Coordinates of C-alpha atoms in Angstrom, one line a residue:
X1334 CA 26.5 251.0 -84.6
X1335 CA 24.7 249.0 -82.1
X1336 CA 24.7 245.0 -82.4
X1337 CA 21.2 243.8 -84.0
X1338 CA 18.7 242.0 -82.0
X1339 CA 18.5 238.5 -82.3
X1340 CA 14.5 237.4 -81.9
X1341 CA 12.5 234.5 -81.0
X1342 CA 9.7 234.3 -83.8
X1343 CA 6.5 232.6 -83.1
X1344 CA 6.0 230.7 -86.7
X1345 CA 2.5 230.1 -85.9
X1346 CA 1.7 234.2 -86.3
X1347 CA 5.4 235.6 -87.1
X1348 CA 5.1 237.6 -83.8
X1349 CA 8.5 238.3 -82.2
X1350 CA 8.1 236.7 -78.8
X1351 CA 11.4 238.1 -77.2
X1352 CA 14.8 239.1 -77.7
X1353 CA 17.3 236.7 -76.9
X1354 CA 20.8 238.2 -77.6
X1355 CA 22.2 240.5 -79.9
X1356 CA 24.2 239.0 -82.9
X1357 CA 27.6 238.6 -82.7
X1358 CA 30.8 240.9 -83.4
X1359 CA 34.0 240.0 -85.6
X1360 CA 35.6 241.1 -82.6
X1361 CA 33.3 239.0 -80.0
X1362 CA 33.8 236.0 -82.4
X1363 CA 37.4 236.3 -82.4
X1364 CA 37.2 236.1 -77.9
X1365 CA 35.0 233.1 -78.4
X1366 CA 37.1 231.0 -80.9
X1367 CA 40.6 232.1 -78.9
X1368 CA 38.8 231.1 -75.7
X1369 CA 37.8 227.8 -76.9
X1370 CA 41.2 227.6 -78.3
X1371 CA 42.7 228.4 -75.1
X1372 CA 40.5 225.0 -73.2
X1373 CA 41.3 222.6 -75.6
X1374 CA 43.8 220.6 -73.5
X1375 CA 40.9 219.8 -71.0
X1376 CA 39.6 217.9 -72.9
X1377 CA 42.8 215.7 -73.0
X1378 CA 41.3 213.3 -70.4
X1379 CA 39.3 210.5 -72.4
X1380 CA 37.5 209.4 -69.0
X1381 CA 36.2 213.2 -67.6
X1382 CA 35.4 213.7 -71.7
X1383 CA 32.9 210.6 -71.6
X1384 CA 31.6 211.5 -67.7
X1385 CA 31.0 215.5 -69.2
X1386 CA 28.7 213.8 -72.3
X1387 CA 26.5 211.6 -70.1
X1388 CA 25.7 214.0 -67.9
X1389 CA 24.7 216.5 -70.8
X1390 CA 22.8 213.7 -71.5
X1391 CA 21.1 213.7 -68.0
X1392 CA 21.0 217.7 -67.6
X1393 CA 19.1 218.3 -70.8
X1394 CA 16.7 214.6 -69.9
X1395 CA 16.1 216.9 -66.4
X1396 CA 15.4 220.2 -68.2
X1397 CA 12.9 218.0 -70.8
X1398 CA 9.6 220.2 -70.2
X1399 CA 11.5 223.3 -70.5
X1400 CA 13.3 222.6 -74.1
X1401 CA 10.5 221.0 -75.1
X1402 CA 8.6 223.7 -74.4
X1403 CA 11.1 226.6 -75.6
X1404 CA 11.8 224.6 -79.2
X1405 CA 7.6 224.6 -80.2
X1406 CA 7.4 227.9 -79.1
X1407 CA 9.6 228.7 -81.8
X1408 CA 9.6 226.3 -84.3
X1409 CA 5.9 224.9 -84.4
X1410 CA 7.1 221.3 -84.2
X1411 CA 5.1 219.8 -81.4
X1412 CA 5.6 218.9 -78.0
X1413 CA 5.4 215.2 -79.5
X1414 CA 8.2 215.2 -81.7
X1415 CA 10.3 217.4 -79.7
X1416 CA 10.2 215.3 -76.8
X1417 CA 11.1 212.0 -79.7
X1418 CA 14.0 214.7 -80.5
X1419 CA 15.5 215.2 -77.2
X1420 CA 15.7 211.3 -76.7
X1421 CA 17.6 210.8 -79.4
X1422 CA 19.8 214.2 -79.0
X1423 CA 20.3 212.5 -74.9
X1424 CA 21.1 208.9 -76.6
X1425 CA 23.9 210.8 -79.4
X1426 CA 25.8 212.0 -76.1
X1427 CA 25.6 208.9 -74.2
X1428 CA 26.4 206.6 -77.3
X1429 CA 29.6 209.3 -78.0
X1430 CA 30.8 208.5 -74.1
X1431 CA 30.7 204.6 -75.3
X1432 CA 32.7 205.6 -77.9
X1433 CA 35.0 207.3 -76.1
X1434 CA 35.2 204.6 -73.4
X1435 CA 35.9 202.0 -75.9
X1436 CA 38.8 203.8 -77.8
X1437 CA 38.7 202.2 -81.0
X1438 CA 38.3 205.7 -82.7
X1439 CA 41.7 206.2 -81.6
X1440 CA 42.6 203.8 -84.4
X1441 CA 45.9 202.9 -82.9
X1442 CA 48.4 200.8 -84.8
X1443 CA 52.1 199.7 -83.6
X1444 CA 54.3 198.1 -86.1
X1445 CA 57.8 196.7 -84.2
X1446 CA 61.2 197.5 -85.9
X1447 CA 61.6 194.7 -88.4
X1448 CA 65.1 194.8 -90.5
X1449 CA 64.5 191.4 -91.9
X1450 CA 61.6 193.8 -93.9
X1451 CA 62.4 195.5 -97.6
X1452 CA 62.7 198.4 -97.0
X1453 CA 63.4 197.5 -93.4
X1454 CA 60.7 198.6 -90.6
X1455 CA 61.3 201.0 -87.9
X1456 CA 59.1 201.3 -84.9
X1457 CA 56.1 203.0 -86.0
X1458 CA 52.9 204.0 -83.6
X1459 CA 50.2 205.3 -85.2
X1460 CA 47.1 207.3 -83.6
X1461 CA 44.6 209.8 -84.0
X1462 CA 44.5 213.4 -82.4
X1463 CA 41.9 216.2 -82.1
X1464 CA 41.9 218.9 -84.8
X1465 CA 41.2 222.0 -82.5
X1466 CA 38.5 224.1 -82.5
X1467 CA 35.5 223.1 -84.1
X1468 CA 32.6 225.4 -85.9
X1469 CA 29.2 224.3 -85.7
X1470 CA 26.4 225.2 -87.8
X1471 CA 23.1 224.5 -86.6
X1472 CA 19.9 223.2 -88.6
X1473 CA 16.9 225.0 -88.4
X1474 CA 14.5 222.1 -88.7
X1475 CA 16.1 219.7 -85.4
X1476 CA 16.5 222.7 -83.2
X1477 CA 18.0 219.7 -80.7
X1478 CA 19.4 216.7 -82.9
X1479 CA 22.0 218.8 -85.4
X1480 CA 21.8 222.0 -83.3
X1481 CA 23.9 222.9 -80.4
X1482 CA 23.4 219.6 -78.1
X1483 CA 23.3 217.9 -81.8
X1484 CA 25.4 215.2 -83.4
X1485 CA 28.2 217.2 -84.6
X1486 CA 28.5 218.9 -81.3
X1487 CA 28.4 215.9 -79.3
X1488 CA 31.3 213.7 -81.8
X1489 CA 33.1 216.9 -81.8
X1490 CA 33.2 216.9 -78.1
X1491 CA 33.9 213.0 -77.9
X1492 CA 37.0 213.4 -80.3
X1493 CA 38.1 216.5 -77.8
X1494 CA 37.6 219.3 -79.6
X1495 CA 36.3 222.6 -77.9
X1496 CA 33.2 224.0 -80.2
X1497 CA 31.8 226.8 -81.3
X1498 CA 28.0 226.5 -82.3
X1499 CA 26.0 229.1 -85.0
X1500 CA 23.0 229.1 -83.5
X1501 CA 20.6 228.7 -86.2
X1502 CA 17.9 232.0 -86.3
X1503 CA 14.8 230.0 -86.1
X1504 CA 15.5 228.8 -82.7
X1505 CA 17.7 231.1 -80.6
X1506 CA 16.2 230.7 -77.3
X1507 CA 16.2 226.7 -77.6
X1508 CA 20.1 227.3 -78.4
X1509 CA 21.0 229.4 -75.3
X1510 CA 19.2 227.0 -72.8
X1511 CA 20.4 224.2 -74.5
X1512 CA 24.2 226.2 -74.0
X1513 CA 23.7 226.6 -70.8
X1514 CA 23.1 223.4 -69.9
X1515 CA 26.6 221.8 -71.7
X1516 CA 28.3 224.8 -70.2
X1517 CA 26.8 223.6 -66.8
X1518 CA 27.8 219.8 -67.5
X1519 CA 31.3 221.0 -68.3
X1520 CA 31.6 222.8 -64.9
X1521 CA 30.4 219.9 -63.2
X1522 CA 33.5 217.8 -64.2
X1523 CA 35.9 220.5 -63.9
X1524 CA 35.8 221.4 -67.3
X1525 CA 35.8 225.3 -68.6
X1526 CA 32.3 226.4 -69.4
X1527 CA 34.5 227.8 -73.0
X1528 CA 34.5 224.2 -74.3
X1529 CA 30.9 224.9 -76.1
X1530 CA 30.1 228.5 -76.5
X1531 CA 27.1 229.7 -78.7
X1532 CA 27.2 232.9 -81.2
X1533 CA 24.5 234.6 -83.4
X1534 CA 24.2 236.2 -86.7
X1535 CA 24.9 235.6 -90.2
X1536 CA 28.1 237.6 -90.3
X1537 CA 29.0 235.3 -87.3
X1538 CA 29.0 232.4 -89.2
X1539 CA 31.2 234.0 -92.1
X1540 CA 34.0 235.2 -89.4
X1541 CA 33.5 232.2 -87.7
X1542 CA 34.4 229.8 -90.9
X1543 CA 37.2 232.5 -91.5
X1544 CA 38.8 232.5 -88.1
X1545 CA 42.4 231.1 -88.4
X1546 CA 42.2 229.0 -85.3
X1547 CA 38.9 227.2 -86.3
X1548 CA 40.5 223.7 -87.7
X1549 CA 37.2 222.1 -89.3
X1550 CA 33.4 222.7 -89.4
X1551 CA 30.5 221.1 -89.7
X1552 CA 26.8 222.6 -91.6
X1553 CA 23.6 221.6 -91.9
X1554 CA 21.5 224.2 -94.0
X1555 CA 20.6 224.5 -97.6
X1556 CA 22.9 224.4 -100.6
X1557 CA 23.5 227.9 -101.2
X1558 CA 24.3 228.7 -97.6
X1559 CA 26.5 225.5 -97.2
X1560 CA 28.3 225.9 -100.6
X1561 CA 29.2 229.6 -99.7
X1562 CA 30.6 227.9 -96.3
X1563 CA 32.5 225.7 -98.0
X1564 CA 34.2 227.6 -100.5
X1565 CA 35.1 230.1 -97.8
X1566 CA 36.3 227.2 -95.8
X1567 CA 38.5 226.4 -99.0
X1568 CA 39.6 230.2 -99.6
X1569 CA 41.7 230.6 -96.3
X1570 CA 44.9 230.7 -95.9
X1571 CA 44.9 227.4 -94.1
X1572 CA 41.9 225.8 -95.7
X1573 CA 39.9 223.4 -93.3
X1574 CA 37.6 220.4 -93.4
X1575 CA 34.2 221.3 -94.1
X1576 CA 31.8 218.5 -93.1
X1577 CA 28.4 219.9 -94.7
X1578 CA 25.0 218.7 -95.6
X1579 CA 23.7 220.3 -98.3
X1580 CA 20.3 218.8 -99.8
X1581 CA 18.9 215.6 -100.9
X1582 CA 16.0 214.1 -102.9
X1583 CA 16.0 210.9 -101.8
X1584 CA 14.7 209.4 -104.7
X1585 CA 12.1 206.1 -104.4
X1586 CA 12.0 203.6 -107.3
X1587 CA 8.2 201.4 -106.4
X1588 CA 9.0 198.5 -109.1
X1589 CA 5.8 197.4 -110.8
X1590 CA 5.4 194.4 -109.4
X1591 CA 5.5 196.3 -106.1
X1592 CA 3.2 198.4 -107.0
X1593 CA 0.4 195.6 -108.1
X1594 CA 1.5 193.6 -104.7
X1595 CA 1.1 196.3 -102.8
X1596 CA 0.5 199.5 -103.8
X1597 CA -2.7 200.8 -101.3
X1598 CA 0.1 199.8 -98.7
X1599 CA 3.2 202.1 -100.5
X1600 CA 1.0 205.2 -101.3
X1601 CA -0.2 205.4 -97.5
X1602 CA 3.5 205.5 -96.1
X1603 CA 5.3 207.5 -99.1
X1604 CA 2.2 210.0 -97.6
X1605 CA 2.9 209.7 -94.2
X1606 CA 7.0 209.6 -94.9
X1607 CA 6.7 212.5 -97.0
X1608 CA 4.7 214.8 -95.1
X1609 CA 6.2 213.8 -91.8
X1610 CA 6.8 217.0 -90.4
X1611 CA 5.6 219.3 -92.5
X1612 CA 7.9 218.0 -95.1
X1613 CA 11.0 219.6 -93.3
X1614 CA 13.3 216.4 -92.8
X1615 CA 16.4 216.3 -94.3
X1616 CA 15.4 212.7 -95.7
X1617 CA 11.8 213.2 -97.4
X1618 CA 11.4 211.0 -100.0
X1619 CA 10.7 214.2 -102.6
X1620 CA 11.3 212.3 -105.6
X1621 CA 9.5 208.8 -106.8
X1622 CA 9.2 206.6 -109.4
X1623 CA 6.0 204.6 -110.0
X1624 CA 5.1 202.7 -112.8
X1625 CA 1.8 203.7 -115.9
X1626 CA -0.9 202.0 -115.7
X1627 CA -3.3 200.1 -113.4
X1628 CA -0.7 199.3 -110.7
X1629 CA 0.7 202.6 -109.9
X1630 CA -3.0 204.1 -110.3
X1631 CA -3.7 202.1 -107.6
X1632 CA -0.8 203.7 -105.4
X1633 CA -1.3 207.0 -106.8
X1634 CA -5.0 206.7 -105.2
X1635 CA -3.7 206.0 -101.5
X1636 CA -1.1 208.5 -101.7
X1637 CA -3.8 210.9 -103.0
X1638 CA -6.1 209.7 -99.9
X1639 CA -3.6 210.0 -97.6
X1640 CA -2.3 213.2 -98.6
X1641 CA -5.8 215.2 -98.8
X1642 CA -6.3 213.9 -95.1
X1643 CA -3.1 215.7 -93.5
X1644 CA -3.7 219.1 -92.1
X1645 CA -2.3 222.2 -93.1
X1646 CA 1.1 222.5 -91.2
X1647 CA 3.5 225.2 -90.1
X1648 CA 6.8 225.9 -91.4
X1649 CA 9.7 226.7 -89.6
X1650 CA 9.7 230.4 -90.6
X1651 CA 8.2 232.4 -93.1
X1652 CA 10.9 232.8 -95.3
X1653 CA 10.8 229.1 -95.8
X1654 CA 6.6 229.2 -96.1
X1655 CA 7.1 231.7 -98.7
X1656 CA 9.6 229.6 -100.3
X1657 CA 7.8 226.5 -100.4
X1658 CA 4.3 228.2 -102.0
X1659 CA 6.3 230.0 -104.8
X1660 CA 8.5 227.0 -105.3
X1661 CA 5.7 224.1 -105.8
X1662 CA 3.7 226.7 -107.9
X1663 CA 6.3 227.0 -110.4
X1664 CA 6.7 223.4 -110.7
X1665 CA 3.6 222.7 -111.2
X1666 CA 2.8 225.2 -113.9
X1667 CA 4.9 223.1 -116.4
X1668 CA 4.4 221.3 -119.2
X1669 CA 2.7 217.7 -118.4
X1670 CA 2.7 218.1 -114.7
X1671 CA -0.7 217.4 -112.6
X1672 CA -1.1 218.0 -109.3
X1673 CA -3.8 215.2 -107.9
X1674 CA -3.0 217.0 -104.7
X1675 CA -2.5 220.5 -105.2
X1676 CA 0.6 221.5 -102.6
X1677 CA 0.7 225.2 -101.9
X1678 CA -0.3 227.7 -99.2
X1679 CA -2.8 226.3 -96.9
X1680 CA -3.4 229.6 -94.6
X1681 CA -1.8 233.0 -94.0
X1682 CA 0.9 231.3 -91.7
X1683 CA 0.5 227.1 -93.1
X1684 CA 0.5 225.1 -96.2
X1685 CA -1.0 222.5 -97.0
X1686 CA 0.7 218.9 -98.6
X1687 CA 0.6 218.1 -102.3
X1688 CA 2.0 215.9 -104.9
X1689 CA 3.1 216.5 -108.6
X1690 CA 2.9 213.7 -111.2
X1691 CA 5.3 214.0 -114.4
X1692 CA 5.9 211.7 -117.4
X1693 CA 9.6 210.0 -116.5
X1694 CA 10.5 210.4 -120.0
X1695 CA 10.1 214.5 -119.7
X1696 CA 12.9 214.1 -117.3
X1697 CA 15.5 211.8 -119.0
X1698 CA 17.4 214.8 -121.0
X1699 CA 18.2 218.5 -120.1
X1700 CA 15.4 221.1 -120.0
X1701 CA 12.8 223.4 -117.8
X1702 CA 11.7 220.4 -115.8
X1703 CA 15.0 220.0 -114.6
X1704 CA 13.6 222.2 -111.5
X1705 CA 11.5 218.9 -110.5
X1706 CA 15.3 217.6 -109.7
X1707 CA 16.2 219.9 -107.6
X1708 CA 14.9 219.7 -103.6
X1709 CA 11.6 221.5 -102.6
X1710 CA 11.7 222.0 -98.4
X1711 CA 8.3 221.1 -97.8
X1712 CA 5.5 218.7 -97.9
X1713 CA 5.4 217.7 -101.8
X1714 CA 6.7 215.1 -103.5
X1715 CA 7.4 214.4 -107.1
X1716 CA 5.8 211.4 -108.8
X1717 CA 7.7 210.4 -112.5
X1718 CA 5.4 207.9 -113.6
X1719 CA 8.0 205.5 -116.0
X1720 CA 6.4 203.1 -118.9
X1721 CA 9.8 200.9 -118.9
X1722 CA 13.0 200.0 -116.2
X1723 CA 15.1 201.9 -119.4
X1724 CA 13.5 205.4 -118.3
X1725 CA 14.3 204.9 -114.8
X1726 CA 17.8 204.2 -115.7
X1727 CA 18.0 207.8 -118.0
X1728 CA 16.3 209.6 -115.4
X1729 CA 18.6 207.9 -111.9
X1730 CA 22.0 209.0 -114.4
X1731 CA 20.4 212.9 -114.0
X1732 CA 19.7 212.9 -110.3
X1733 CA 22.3 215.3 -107.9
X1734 CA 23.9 213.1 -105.0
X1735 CA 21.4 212.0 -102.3
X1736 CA 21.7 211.4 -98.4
X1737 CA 18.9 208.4 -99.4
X1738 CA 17.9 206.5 -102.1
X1739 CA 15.1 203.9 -101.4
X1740 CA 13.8 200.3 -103.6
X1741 CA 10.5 199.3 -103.3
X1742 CA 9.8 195.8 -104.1
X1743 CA 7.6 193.0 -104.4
X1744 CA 7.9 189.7 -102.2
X1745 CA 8.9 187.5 -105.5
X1746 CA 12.2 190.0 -106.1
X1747 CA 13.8 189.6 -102.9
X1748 CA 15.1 186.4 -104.5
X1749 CA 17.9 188.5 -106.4
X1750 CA 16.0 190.0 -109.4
X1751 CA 16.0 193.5 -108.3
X1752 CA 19.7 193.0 -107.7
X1753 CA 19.8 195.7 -111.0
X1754 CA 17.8 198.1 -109.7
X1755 CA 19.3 198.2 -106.0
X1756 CA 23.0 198.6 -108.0
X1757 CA 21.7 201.4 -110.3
X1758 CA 20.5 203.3 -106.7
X1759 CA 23.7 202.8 -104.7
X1760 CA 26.1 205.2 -106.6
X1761 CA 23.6 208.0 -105.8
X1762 CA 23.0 207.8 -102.3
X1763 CA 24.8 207.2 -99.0
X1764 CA 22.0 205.1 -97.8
X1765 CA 20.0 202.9 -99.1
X1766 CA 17.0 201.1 -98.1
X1767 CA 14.5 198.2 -99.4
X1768 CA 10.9 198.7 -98.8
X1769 CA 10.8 201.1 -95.9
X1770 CA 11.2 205.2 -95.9
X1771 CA 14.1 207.1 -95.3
X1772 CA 12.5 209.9 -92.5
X1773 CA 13.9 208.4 -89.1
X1774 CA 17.2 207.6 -89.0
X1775 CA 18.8 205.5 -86.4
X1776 CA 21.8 206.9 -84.0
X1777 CA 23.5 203.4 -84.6
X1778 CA 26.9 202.5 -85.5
X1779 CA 26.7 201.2 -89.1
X1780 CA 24.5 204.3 -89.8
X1781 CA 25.9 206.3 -92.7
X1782 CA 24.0 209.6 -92.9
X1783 CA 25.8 211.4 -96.0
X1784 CA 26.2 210.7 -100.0
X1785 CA 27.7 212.3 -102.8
X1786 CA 27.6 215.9 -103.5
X1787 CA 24.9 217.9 -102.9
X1788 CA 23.9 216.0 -100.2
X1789 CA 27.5 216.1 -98.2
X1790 CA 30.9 217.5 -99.2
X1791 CA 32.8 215.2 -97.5
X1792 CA 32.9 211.4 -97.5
X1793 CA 31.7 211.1 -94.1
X1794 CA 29.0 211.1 -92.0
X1795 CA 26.8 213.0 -89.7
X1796 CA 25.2 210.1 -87.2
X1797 CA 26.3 207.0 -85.5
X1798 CA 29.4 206.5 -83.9
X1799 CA 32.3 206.9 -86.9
X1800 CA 31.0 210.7 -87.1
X1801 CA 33.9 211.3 -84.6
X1802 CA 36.3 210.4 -87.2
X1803 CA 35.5 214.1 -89.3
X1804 CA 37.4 215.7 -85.9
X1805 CA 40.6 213.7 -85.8
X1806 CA 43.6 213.7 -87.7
X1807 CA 46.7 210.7 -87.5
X1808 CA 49.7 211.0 -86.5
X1809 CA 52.8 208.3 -86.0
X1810 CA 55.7 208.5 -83.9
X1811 CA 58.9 207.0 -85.2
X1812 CA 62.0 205.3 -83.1
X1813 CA 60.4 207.2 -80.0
X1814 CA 61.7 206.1 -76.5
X1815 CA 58.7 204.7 -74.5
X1816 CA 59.1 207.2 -72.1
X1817 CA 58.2 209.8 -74.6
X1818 CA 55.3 208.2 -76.6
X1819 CA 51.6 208.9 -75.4
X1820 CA 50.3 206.6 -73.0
X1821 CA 47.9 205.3 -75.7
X1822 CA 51.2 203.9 -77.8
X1823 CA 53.4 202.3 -75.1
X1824 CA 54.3 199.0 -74.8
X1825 CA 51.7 197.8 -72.1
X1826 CA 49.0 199.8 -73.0
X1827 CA 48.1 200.0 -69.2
X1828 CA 43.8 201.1 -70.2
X1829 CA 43.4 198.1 -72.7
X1830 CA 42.5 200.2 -75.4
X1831 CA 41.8 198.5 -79.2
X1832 CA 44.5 198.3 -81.2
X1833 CA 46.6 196.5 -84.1
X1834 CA 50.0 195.2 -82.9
X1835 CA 52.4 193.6 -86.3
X1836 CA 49.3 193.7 -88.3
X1837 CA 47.4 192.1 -85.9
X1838 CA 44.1 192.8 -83.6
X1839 CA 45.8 192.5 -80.0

């Protein structure tokens, strides 16, 4: 049987505009994952590993009008935000090559032989190691920040682990001239071309997550797609990390005394945060509490004005349009929910923005609105309108894990008073933020872009510097003649790396 075709798609008409590959084999997976495999000692060298990532950085900066222009050809986001996207998928490789430079990732710790100890010590030198091969899943809405030049690609790369990217469907051609750029960085530095290679395909992906010399992975997709991932990952023989981010509806709590402070000013930007766009970031704030009465009519108002004054948008694909119409429809055919913006299909190939209000209390036990809990891709929001702090509490206890969870409040509670609220938030989400909006977030490195399940299935995060730690395991050597031990653990630790000597920052 011949290999299927893999497509470019205009999103703007659903018009193929041209064949890019043909999706992979079992058998061409299994070359690609044995030749990456087969590279991953090149990688060894820490200073040729940091050189490689900044000029990936430069390559794909240089190539800026041609990605830009490949990635809204297929994916309808806009030469404005793509060219935003870029930046930051050029800063995630330089800021990895600081990393790298650095070396506190290594994490190294030497404890000298101490019998005066109970139990006594021996010499111990602790460091971390690349896991091997690495399997990348890309995202279909940043065909550049988590896709093949994306985060996990880049920390991957930094901790020196060969990868293998998924090329997400939506944006094949971006992929393979975003791959040929890494491959060309690599060969500029003496490195194989094999230490990033791209595939295509769902079946792919399966035999790629199956393949017994991939040693972790790392998804960005929806919750079915990423849960089926990860239980395969789970289900092998050897079972592997699985890094993966699932969903999230970053909730918003707008406390009422927020709301009568400023409410005109919170409606506007939950509208612009939430349609931001087209609704397709992984950190819309899809779920928000606002308070009855006069104060959170107020914010209900600008959201509404704000809302009814964004164009109709494209989705990523059609699957996803289709998806979106049917899912907002059923939502809002239930029981006590209005729709002051009705959200839904806003041409043969858009939709349009909307927003659902609910009573908070239909939400504070088990039952058909449960579905306004779960996360609808797109531009719509939910709005649970609560009459008391008790009702948010019921309702936060129901909510899934969150990448975000966000406190608006007024300038009086900053003195500690929302200290409650901002508590009752934190156990749901891996980030949390006081009045601002969770869409943007910052390649930094305190960032923490993860939470509990669904939103992540690890501990770990996606963005900022410590995402290099998912593609590292430690390892100590015990008694081991100088000589022997990695140039990292000797004595004199010749490239002044970071470390802990005796307990002890040296």
């Amino acid at each position: 049987m011949a290999a299927a075709p893999v497509w470019s798609v205009d999103p703007r008409t659903g018009n193929p505009r041209e064949q890019v590959a043909v999706e992979a084999t079992a058998e061409e997976v299994d070359r690609a994952v044995r030749a990456a495999h087969a590279v991953r000692g090149a990688l060894a060298d820490r200073t040729v590993r940091a050189a490689f990532l900044r000029t990936a950085a430069d390559l794909l900066t240089d190539a800026k009008d041609r990605i830009v222009e490949t990635a809204d050809a297929e994916t309808a986001l806009g030469p404005v935000r793509l060219t935003g996207e870029l930046a930051r998928t050029a800063a995630q490789l330089r800021a990895f090559a600081e990393v790298v430079d650095e070396g506190a990732f290594l994490d190294i710790h030497i404890d000298h032989e101490d019998g005066s100890r109970t139990p006594p010590w021996p010499d111990l030198r602790r460091y971390k190691i690349p896991l091997g091969v690495v399997a990348v899943y890309a995202a279909s809405n940043f065909p550049l920040a988590f896709s093949v030049p994306g985060g996990d690609t880049a920390s991957a790369l930094a901790a020196g682990c060969p990868v293998v990217v998924k090329a997400h469907p939506d944006h094949p051609a971006t992929s393979e001239v975003c791959a040929a750029i890494l491959r060309a960085a690599a060969a500029r530095h003496g490195l194989p071309e094999d230490v990033l290679t791209v595939v295509h395909g769902f079946e792919a992906g399966v035999e790629l997550v199956r393949h017994p010399l991939v040693s972790a992975a790392g998804f960005t997709g929806s919750i079915r797609g990423g849960r089926a991932l990860f239980d395969a990952a789970a289900a092998r023989p050897t079972p592997i990390p699985f890094h993966g981010e699932l969903g999230s509806l970053n909730p918003v709590v707008v406390t009422e005394a927020a709301a009568a402070e400023r409410g005109e000013q919170i409606g506007a930007g939950l509208g612009g945060s939430m349609t931001m766009g087209s609704g397709q970031f992984c950190t819309k704030p899809g779920f928000v509490f606002a308070p009855s009465g006069e104060a959170g009519d107020q914010l209900l108002k600008s959201l509404t004005e704000t809302v009814s004054g964004t164009s109709a948008g494209v989705m990523l694909d059609h699957r996803m349009r289709d998806a979106f119409v049917s899912g907002v429809a059923e939502r809002a055919a239930l029981p006590d929910v209005e729709t002051p913006v009705t959200p839904g299909a806003g041409g043969e190939h858009t939709v349009s923005a909307g927003f659902l209000t609910v009573p908070a209390r239909r939400l504070a036990q088990e039952g058909p609105h449960d579905a306004l809990l779960e996360e609808c891709f797109g531009p719509v929001t939910v709005v649970a309108r609560y009459d008391s702090p008790e009702e948010i509490t019921a309702v936060l206890s129901r909510l899934p894990g969150n990448l975000t969870a966000t406190l608006q409040i007024a300038t009086e509670e900053a003195d500690g008073s929302a200290a409650g609220l901002l508590a009752e938030l934190t156990p749901v989400a891996g980030r949390v933020l006081v009045n601002g909006w969770p869409t943007g977030v910052a390649v930094a490195p305190a960032q923490h872009h993860g939470g509990p399940y669904p939103a992540t299935t690890s501990t770990s995060t996606s963005v900022g510097a410590t995402a290099i730690e998912r593609w590292l395991r430690p390892v100590s050597y015990q008694s081991t003649p100088e000589a022997l031990l990695p140039p990292e653990l000797r004595e004199d630790n010749p490239q002044g790396l970071p470390r802990r000597v005796d307990g002890r920052r040296a």
